mmCIF file of C-alpha atoms in Angstrom:
data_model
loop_
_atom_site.group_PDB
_atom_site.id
_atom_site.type_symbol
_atom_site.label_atom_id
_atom_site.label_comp_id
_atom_site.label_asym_id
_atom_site.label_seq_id
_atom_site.Cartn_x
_atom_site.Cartn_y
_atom_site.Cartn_z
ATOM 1 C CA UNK A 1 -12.626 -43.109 -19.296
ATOM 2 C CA UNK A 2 -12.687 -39.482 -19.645
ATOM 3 C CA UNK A 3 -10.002 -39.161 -22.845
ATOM 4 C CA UNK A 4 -13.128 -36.521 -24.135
ATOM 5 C CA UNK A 5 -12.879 -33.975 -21.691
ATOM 6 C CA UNK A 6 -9.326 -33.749 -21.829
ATOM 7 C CA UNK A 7 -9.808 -33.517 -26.087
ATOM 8 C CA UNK A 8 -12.338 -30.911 -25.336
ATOM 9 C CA UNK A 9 -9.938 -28.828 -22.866
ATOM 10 C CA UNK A 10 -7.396 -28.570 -25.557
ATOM 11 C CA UNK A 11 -8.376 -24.700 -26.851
ATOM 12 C CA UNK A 12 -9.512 -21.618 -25.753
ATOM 13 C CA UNK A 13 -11.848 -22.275 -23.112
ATOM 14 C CA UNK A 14 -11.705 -20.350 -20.497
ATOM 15 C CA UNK A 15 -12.279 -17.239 -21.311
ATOM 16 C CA UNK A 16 -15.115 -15.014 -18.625
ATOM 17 C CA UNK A 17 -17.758 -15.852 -20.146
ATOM 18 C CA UNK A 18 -21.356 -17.953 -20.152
ATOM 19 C CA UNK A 19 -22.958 -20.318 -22.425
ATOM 20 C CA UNK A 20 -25.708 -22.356 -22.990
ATOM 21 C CA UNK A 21 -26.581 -23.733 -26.236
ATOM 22 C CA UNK A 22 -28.586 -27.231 -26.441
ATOM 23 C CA UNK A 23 -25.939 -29.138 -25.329
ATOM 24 C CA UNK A 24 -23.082 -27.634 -23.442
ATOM 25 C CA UNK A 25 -23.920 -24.957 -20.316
ATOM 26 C CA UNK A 26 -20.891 -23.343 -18.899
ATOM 27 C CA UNK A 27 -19.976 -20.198 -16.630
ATOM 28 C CA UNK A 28 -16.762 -19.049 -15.634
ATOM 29 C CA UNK A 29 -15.395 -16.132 -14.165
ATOM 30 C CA UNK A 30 -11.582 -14.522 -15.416
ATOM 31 C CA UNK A 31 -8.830 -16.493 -15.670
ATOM 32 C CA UNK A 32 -5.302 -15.538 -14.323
ATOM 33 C CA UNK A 33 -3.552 -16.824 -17.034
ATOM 34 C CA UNK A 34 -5.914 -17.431 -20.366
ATOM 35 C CA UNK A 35 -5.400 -20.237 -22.002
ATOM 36 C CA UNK A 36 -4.340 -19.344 -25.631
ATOM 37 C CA UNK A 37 -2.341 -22.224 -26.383
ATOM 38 C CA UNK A 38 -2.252 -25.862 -27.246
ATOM 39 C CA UNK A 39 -1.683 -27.419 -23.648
ATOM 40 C CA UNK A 40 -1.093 -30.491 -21.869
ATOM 41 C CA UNK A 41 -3.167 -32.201 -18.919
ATOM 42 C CA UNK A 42 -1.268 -33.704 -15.549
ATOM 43 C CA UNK A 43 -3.438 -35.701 -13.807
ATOM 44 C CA UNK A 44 -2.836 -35.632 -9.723
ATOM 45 C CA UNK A 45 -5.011 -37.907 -7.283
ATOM 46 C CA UNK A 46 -5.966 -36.571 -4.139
ATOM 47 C CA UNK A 47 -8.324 -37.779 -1.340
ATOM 48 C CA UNK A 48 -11.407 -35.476 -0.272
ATOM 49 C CA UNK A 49 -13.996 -35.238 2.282
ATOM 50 C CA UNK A 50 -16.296 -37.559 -0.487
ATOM 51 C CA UNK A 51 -13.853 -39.738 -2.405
ATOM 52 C CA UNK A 52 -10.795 -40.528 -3.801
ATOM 53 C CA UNK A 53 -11.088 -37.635 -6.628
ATOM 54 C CA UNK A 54 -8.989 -36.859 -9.838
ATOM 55 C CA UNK A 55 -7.711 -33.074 -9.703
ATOM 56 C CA UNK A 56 -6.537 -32.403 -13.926
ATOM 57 C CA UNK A 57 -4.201 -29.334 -14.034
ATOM 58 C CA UNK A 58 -3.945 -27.963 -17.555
ATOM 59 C CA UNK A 59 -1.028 -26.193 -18.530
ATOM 60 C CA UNK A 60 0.317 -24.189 -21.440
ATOM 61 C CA UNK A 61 2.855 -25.596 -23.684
ATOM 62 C CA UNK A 62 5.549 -23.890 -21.704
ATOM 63 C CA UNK A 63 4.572 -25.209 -18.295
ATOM 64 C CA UNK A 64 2.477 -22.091 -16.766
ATOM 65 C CA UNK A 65 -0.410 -23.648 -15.003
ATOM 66 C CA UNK A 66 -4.006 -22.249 -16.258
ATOM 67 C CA UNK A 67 -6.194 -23.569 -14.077
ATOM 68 C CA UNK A 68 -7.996 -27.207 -12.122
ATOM 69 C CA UNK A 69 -10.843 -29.357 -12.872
ATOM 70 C CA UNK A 70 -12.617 -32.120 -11.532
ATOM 71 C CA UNK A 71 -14.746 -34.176 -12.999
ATOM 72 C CA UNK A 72 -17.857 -34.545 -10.347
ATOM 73 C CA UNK A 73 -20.069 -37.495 -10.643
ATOM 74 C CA UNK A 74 -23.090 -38.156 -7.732
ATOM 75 C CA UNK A 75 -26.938 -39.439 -8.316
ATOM 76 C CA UNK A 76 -29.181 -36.125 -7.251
ATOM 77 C CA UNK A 77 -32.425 -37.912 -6.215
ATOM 78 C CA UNK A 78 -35.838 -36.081 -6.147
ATOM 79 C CA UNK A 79 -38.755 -38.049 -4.214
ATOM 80 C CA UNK A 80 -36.928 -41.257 -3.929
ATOM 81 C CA UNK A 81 -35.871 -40.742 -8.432
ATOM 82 C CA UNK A 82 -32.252 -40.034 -9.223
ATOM 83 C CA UNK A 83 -30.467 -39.560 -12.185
ATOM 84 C CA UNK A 84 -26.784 -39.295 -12.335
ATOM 85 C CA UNK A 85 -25.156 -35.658 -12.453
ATOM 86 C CA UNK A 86 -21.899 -34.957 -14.553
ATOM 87 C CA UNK A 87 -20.772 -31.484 -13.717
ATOM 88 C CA UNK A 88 -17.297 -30.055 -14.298
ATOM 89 C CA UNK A 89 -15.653 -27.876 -11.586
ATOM 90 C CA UNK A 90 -12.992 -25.657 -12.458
ATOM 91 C CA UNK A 91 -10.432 -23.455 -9.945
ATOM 92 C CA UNK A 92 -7.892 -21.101 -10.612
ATOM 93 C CA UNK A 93 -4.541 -21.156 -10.130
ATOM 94 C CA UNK A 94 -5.001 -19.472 -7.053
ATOM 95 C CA UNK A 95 -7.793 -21.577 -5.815
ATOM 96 C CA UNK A 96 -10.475 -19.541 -6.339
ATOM 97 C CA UNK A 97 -13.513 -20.868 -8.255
ATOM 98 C CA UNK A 98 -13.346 -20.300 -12.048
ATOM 99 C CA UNK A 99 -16.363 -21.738 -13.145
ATOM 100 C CA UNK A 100 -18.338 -24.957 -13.747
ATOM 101 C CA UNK A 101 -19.345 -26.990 -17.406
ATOM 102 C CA UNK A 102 -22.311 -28.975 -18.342
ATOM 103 C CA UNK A 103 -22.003 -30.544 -21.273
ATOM 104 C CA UNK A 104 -23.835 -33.859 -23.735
ATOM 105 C CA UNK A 105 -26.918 -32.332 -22.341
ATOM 106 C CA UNK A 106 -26.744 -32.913 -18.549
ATOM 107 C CA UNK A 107 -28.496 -30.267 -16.092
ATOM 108 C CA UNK A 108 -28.796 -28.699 -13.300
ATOM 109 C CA UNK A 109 -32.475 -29.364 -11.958
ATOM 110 C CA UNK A 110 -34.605 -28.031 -8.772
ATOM 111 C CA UNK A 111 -36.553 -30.064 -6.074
ATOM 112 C CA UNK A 112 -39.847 -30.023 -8.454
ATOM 113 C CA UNK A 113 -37.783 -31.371 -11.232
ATOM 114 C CA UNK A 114 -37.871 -28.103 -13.420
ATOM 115 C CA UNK A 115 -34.086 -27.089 -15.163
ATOM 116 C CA UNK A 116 -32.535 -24.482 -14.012
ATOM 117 C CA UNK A 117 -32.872 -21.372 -16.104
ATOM 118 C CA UNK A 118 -30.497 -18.753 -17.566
ATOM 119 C CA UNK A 119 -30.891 -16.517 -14.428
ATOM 120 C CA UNK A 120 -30.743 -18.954 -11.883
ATOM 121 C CA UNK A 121 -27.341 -20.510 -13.450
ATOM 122 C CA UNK A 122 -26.076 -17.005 -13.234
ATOM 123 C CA UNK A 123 -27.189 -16.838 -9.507
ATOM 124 C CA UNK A 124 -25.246 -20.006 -9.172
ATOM 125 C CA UNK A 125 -22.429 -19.247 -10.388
ATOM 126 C CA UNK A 126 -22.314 -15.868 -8.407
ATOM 127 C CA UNK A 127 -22.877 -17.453 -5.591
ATOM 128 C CA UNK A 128 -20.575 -19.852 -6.110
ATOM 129 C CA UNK A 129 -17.875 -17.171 -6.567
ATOM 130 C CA UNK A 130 -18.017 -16.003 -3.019
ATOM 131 C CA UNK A 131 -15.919 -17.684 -0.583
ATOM 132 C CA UNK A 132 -17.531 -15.636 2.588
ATOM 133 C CA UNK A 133 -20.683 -17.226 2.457
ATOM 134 C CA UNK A 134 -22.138 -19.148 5.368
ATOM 135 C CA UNK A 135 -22.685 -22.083 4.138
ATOM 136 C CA UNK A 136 -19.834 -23.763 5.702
ATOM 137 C CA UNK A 137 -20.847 -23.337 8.834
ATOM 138 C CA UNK A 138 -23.802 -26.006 7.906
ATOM 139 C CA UNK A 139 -24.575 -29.254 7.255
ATOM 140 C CA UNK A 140 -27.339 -29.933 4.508
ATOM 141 C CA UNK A 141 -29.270 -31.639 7.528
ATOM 142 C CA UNK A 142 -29.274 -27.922 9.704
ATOM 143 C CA UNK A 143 -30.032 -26.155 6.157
ATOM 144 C CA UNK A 144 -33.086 -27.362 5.960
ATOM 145 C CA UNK A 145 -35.872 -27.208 8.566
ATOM 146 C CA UNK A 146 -37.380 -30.781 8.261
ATOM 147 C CA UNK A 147 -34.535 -33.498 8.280
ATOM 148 C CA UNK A 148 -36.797 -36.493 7.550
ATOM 149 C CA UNK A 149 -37.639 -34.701 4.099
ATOM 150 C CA UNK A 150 -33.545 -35.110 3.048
ATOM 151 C CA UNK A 151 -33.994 -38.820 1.950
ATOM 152 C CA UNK A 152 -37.115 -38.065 0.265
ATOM 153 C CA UNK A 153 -35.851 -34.960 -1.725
ATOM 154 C CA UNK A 154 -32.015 -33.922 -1.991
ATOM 155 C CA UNK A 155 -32.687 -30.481 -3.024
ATOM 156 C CA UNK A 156 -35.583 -30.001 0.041
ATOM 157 C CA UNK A 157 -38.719 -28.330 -0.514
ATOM 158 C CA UNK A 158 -39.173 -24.905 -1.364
ATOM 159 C CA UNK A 159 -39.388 -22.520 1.662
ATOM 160 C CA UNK A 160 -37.940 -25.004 3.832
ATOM 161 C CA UNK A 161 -34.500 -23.744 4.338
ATOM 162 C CA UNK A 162 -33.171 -21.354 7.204
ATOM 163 C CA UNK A 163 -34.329 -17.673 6.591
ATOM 164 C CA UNK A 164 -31.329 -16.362 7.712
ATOM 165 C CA UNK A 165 -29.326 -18.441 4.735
ATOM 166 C CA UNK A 166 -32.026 -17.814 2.021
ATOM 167 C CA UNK A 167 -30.039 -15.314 0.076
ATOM 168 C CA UNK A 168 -27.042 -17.333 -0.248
ATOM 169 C CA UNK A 169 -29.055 -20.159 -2.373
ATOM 170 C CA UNK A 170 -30.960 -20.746 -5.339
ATOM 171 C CA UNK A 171 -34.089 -21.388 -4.923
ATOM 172 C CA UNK A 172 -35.709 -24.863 -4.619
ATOM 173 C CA UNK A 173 -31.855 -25.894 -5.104
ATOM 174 C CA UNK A 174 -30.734 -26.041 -1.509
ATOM 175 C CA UNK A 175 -29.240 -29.299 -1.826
ATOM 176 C CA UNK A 176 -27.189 -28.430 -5.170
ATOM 177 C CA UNK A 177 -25.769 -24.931 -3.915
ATOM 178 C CA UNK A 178 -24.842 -26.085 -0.843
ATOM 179 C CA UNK A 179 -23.454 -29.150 -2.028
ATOM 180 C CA UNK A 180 -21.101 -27.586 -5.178
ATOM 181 C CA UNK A 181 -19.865 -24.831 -2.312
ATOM 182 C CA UNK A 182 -18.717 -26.899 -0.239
ATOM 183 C CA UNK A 183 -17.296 -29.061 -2.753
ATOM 184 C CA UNK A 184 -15.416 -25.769 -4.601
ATOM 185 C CA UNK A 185 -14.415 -23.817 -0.797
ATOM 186 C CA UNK A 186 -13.244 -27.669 0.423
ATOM 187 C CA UNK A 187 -10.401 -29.735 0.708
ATOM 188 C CA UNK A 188 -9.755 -30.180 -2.971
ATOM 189 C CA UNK A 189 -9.311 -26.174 -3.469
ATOM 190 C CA UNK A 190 -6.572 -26.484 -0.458
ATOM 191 C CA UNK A 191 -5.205 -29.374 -2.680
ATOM 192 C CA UNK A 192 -5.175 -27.194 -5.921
ATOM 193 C CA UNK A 193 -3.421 -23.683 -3.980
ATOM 194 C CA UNK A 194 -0.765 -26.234 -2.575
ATOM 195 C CA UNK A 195 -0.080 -27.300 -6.172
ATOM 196 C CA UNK A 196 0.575 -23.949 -7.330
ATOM 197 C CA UNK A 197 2.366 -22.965 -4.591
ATOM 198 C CA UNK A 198 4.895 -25.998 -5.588
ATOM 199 C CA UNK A 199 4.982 -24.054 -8.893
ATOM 200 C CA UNK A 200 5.321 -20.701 -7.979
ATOM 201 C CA UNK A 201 8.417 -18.818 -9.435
ATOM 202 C CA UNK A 202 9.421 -15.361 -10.646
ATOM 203 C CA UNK A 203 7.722 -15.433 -13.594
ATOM 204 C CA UNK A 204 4.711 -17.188 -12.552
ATOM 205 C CA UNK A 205 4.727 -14.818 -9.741
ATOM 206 C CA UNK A 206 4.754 -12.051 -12.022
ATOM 207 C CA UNK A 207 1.836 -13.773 -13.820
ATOM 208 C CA UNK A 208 -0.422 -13.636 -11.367
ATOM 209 C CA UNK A 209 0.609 -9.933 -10.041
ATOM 210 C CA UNK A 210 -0.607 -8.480 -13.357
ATOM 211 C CA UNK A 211 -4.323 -10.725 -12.745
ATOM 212 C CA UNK A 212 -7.434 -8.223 -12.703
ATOM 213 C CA UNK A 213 -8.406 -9.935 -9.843
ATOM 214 C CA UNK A 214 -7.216 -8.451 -6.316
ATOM 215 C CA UNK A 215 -7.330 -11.668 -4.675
ATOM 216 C CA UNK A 216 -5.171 -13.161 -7.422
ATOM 217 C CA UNK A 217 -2.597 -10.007 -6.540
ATOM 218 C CA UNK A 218 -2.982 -10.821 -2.131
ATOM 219 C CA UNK A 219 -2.396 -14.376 -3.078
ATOM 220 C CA UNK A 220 0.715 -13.631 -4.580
ATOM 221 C CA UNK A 221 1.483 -11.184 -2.049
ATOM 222 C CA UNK A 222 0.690 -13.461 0.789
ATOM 223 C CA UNK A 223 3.222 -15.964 -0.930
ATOM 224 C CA UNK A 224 6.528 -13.805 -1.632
ATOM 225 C CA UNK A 225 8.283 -15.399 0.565
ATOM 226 C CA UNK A 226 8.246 -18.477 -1.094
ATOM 227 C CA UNK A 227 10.514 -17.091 -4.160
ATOM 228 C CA UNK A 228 14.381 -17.814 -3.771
ATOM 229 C CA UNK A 229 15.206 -15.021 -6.314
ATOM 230 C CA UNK A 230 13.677 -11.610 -5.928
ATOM 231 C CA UNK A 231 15.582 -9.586 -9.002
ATOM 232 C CA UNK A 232 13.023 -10.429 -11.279
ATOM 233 C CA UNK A 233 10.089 -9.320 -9.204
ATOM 234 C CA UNK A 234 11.787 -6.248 -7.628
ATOM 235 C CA UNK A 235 10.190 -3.782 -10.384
ATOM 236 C CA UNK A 236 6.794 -5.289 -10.062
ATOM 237 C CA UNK A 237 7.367 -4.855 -6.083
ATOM 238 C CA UNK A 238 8.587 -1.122 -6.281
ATOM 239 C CA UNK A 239 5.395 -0.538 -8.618
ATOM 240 C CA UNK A 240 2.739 -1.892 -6.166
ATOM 241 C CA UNK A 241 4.522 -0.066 -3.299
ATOM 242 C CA UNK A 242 4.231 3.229 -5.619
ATOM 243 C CA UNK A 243 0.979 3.048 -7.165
ATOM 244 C CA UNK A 244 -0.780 0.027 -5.200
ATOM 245 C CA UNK A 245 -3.081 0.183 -2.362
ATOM 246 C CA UNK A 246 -2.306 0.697 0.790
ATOM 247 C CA UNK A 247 -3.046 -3.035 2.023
ATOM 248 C CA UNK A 248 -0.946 -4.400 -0.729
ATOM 249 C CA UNK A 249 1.909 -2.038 -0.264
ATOM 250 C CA UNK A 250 1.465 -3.620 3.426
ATOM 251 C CA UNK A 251 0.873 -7.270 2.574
ATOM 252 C CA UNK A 252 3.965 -6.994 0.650
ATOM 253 C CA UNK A 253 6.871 -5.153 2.742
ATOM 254 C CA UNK A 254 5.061 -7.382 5.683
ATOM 255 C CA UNK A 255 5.813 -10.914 3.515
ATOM 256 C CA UNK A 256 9.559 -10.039 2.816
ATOM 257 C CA UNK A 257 11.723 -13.036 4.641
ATOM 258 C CA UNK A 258 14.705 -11.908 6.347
ATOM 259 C CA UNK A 259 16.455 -14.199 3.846
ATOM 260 C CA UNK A 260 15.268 -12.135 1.248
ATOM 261 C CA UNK A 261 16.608 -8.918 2.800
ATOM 262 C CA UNK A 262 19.920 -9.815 2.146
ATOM 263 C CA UNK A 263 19.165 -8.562 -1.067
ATOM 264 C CA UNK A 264 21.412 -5.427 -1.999
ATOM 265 C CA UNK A 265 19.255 -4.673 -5.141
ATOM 266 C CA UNK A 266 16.311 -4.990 -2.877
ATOM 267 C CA UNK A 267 17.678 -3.071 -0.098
ATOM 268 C CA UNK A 268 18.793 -0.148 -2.674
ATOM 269 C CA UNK A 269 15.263 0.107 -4.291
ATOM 270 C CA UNK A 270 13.372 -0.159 -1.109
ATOM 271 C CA UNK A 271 15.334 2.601 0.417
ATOM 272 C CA UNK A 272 15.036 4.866 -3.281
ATOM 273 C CA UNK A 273 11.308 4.694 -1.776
ATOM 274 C CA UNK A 274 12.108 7.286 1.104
ATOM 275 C CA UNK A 275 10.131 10.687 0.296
ATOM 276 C CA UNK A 276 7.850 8.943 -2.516
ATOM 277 C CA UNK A 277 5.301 6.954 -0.378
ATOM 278 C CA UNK A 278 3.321 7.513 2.210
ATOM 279 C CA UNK A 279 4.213 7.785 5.699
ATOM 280 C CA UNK A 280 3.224 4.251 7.112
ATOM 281 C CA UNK A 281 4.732 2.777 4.286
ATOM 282 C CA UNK A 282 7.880 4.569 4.818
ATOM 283 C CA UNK A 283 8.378 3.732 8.238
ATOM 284 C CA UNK A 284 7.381 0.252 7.163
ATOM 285 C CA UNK A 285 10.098 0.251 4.650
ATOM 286 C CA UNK A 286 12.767 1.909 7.270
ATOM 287 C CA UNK A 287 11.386 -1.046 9.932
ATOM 288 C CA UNK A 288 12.616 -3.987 7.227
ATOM 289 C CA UNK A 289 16.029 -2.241 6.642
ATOM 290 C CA UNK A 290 16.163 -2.697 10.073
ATOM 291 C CA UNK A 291 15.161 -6.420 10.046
ATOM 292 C CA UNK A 292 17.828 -7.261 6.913
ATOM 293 C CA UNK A 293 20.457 -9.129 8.643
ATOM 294 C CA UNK A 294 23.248 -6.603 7.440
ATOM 295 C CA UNK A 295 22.911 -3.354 5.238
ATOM 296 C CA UNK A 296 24.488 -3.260 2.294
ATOM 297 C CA UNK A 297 27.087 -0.342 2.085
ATOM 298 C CA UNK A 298 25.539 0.894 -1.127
ATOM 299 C CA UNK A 299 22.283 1.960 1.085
ATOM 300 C CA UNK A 300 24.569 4.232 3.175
ATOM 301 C CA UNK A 301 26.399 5.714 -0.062
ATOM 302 C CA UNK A 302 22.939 6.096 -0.974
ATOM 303 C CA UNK A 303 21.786 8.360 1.766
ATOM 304 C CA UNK A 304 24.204 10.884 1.771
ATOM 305 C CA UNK A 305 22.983 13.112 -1.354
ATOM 306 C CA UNK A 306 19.507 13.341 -0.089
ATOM 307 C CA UNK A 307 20.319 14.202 3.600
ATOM 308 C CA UNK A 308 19.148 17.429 3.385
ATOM 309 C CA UNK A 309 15.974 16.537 1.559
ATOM 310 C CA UNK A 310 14.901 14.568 4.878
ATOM 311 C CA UNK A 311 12.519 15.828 7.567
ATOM 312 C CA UNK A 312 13.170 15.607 10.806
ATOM 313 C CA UNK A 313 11.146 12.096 11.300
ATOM 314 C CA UNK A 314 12.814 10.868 8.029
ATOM 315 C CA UNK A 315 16.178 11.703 9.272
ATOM 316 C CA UNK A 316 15.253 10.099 13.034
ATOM 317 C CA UNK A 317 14.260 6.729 11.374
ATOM 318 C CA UNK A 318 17.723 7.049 9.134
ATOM 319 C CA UNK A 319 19.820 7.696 11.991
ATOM 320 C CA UNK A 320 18.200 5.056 14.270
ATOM 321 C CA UNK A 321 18.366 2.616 10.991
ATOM 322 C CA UNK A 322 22.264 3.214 10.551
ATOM 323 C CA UNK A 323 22.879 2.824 14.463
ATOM 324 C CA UNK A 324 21.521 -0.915 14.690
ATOM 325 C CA UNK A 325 23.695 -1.694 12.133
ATOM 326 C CA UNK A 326 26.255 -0.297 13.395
ATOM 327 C CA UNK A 327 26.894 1.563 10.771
ATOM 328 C CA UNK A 328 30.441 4.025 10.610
ATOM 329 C CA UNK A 329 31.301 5.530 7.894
ATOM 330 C CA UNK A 330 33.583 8.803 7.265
ATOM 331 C CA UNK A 331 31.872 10.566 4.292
ATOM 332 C CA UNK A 332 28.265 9.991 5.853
ATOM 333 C CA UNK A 333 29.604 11.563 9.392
ATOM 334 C CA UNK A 334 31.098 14.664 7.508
ATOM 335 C CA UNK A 335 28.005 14.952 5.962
ATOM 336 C CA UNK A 336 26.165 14.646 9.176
ATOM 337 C CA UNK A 337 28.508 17.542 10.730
ATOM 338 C CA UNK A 338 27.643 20.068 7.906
ATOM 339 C CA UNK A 339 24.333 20.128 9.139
ATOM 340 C CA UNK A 340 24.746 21.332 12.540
ATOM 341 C CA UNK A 341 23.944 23.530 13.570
ATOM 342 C CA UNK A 342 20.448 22.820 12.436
ATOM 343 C CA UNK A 343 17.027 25.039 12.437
ATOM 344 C CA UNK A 344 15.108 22.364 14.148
ATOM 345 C CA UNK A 345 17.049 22.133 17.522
ATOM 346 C CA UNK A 346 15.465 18.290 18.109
ATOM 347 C CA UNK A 347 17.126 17.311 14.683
ATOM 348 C CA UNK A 348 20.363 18.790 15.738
ATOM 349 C CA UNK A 349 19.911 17.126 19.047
ATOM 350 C CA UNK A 350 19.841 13.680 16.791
ATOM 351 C CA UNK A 351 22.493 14.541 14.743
ATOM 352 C CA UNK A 352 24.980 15.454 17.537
ATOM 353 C CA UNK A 353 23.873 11.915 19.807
ATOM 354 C CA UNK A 354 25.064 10.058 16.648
ATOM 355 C CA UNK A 355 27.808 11.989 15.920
ATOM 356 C CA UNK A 356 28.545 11.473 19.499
ATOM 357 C CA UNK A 357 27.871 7.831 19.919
ATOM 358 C CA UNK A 358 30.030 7.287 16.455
ATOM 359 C CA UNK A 359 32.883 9.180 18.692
ATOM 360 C CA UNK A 360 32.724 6.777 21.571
ATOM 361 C CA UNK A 361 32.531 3.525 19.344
ATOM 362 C CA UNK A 362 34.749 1.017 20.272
ATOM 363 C CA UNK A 363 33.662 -1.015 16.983
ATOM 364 C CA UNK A 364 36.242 -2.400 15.005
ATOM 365 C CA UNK A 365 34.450 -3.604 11.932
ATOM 366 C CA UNK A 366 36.134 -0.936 9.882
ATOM 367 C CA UNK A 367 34.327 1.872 7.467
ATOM 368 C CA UNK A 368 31.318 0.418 5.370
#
């Protein structure tokens, strides 16, 4: 039925961009991963809020996924006339909207039957792109002030909608913006992010890390979890932490599993982080150690060079770090011992407590 689509999805498409020419319209935003290749379509079947709907993924010849599309089909009626509308609706990988096509001709029109024009396409699409707006927290009935004028005209008369909502349509296209919203920020985009999320790996992970988009990056983020094997992303992790905001560097330490923390190349490069981020990320970092269900020996080997580089709060955090581990080791004690006494009598107050309650141990786990 639709073997054309898929013939004309087969190319370089979606790049951010807009078009209109006299046949084909079409607006998208940027891509996470451009399409540069010859690809092939997998067709999944879900059920929305509307119908029983046909989500295409398109991937690359490798298997990355680009991006979703639907193929929406619904009669838009003005004063009791309808004509069919054929609109494509695309998402990203990371189900966020990515644009929409219009192509053989078709249209977007208003309630007084006039086309949209350039702008107002471009309005759409903006507004389209932003999933904070209000409109769904509405139904088309509450959007517009006189209900009995829905079954006469879909798209409602100009003026007619709530004031405090103006801003977030196109106007004399009520019905259109509020319907495609919903339609983009629905059910089907939940569909598409579970998809990817059944795809996620290292390297697709990585993909999506190096997107312009920030919300492509939190997605990710939010997700880390999710990946069985972490050496792969470790030096894209230790980058954001050194050079990314401070709500990434957050989002990120914050996702780590406990599984995860078993990690000895993760535990090694999150503790190299000590002195080269900012406070609350440091303590962050020192508050994971301390959630990894057993330290690697390699982090303590690690900490004795740079003991004296440490502050007193640095060396507080180590020290309480190394005791819920229960961690005894000769070579760090010694090291410990040739820093007393110290110039900061509360840090040699720490330092002596450990030393002491290393003394008193009645652990027999042996040296780490």
């Amino acid at each position: 039925m639709i073997n054309w689509i898929k013939g004309l999805l087969v190319g370089a498409l979606l790049l951010p961009f807009s078009f209109e020419n006299g046949e084909d319209i079409r607006y998208f935003q940027q891509s996470t991963i451009p399409l540069t290749d010859s690809s092939e379509l997998i067709v999944t079947t879900i059920y929305d809020s509307l119908s029983s709907q046909d989500i295409y993924q398109v991937k690359t010849s490798t298997g990355t996924p680009v991006h979703y599309y639907i193929v929406f089909q619904e009669g838009v009626c003005f004063e009791n006339e309808c004509r069919p509308l054929n609109i494509l609706i695309y998402w990203n990988i990371t189900g966020r909207y990515l644009g929409f096509e219009l192509v053989d001709g078709e249209f977007l029109s208003k309630f007084d039957h006039e086309p949209f024009s350039q702008e107002e396409y471009e309005e759409l699409d903006q507004l389209l792109a932003d999933p904070f707006l209000p409109l769904g927290n509405y139904t088309f009935e509450e959007l517009v002030k006189s209900p009995d004028t829905v079954s006469q005209s879909m798209d409602g008369v100009s003026g007619a909608t709530m004031k405090d909502v103006l801003e977030y349509i196109v106007p004399g296209a009520a019905y259109t913006t509020h319907k495609l919203w919903n339609l983009i920020h629905g059910p089907i985009q939940q569909e598409v992010i579970r998809l990817t999320e059944q795809q996620l790996n290292s390297s697709l992970f990585n993909k999506i890390l190096q997107s312009k988009d920030q919300s492509d990056q939190t997605w990710a983020l939010e997700r880390i979890a999710q990946l069985s094997d972490l050496d792969s992303v470790i030096e894209s992790m230790v980058r954001i932490l050194l050079e990314g905001e401070h709500f990434q560097s957050y989002l990120l330490l914050k996702s780590l599993s406990s599984k995860q923390l078993e990690s000895e190349h993760l535990q090694l490069d999150l503790f190299s982080l000590i002195g080269k981020v900012d406070y609350s990320i440091e303590n962050m970092i020192f508050d994971k150690l301390v959630d990894a269900p057993h330290l690697h020996p390699s982090v303590v080997h690690a900490s004795i060079p740079i003991l004296e580089e440490l502050n007193g709060p640095q060396l507080g955090k180590l020290l309480k770090l190394f005791s819920h581990h229960k961690v005894k080791n000769l070579e760090f004690n010694q090291a410990l011992k040739q820093m007393v006494p110290h110039d900061n009598s509360f840090v040699e107050r720490q330092l002596l407590q450990f030393l002491e309650n290393q003394s008193q141990s009645t652990d027999s786990s042996g040296d780490l």
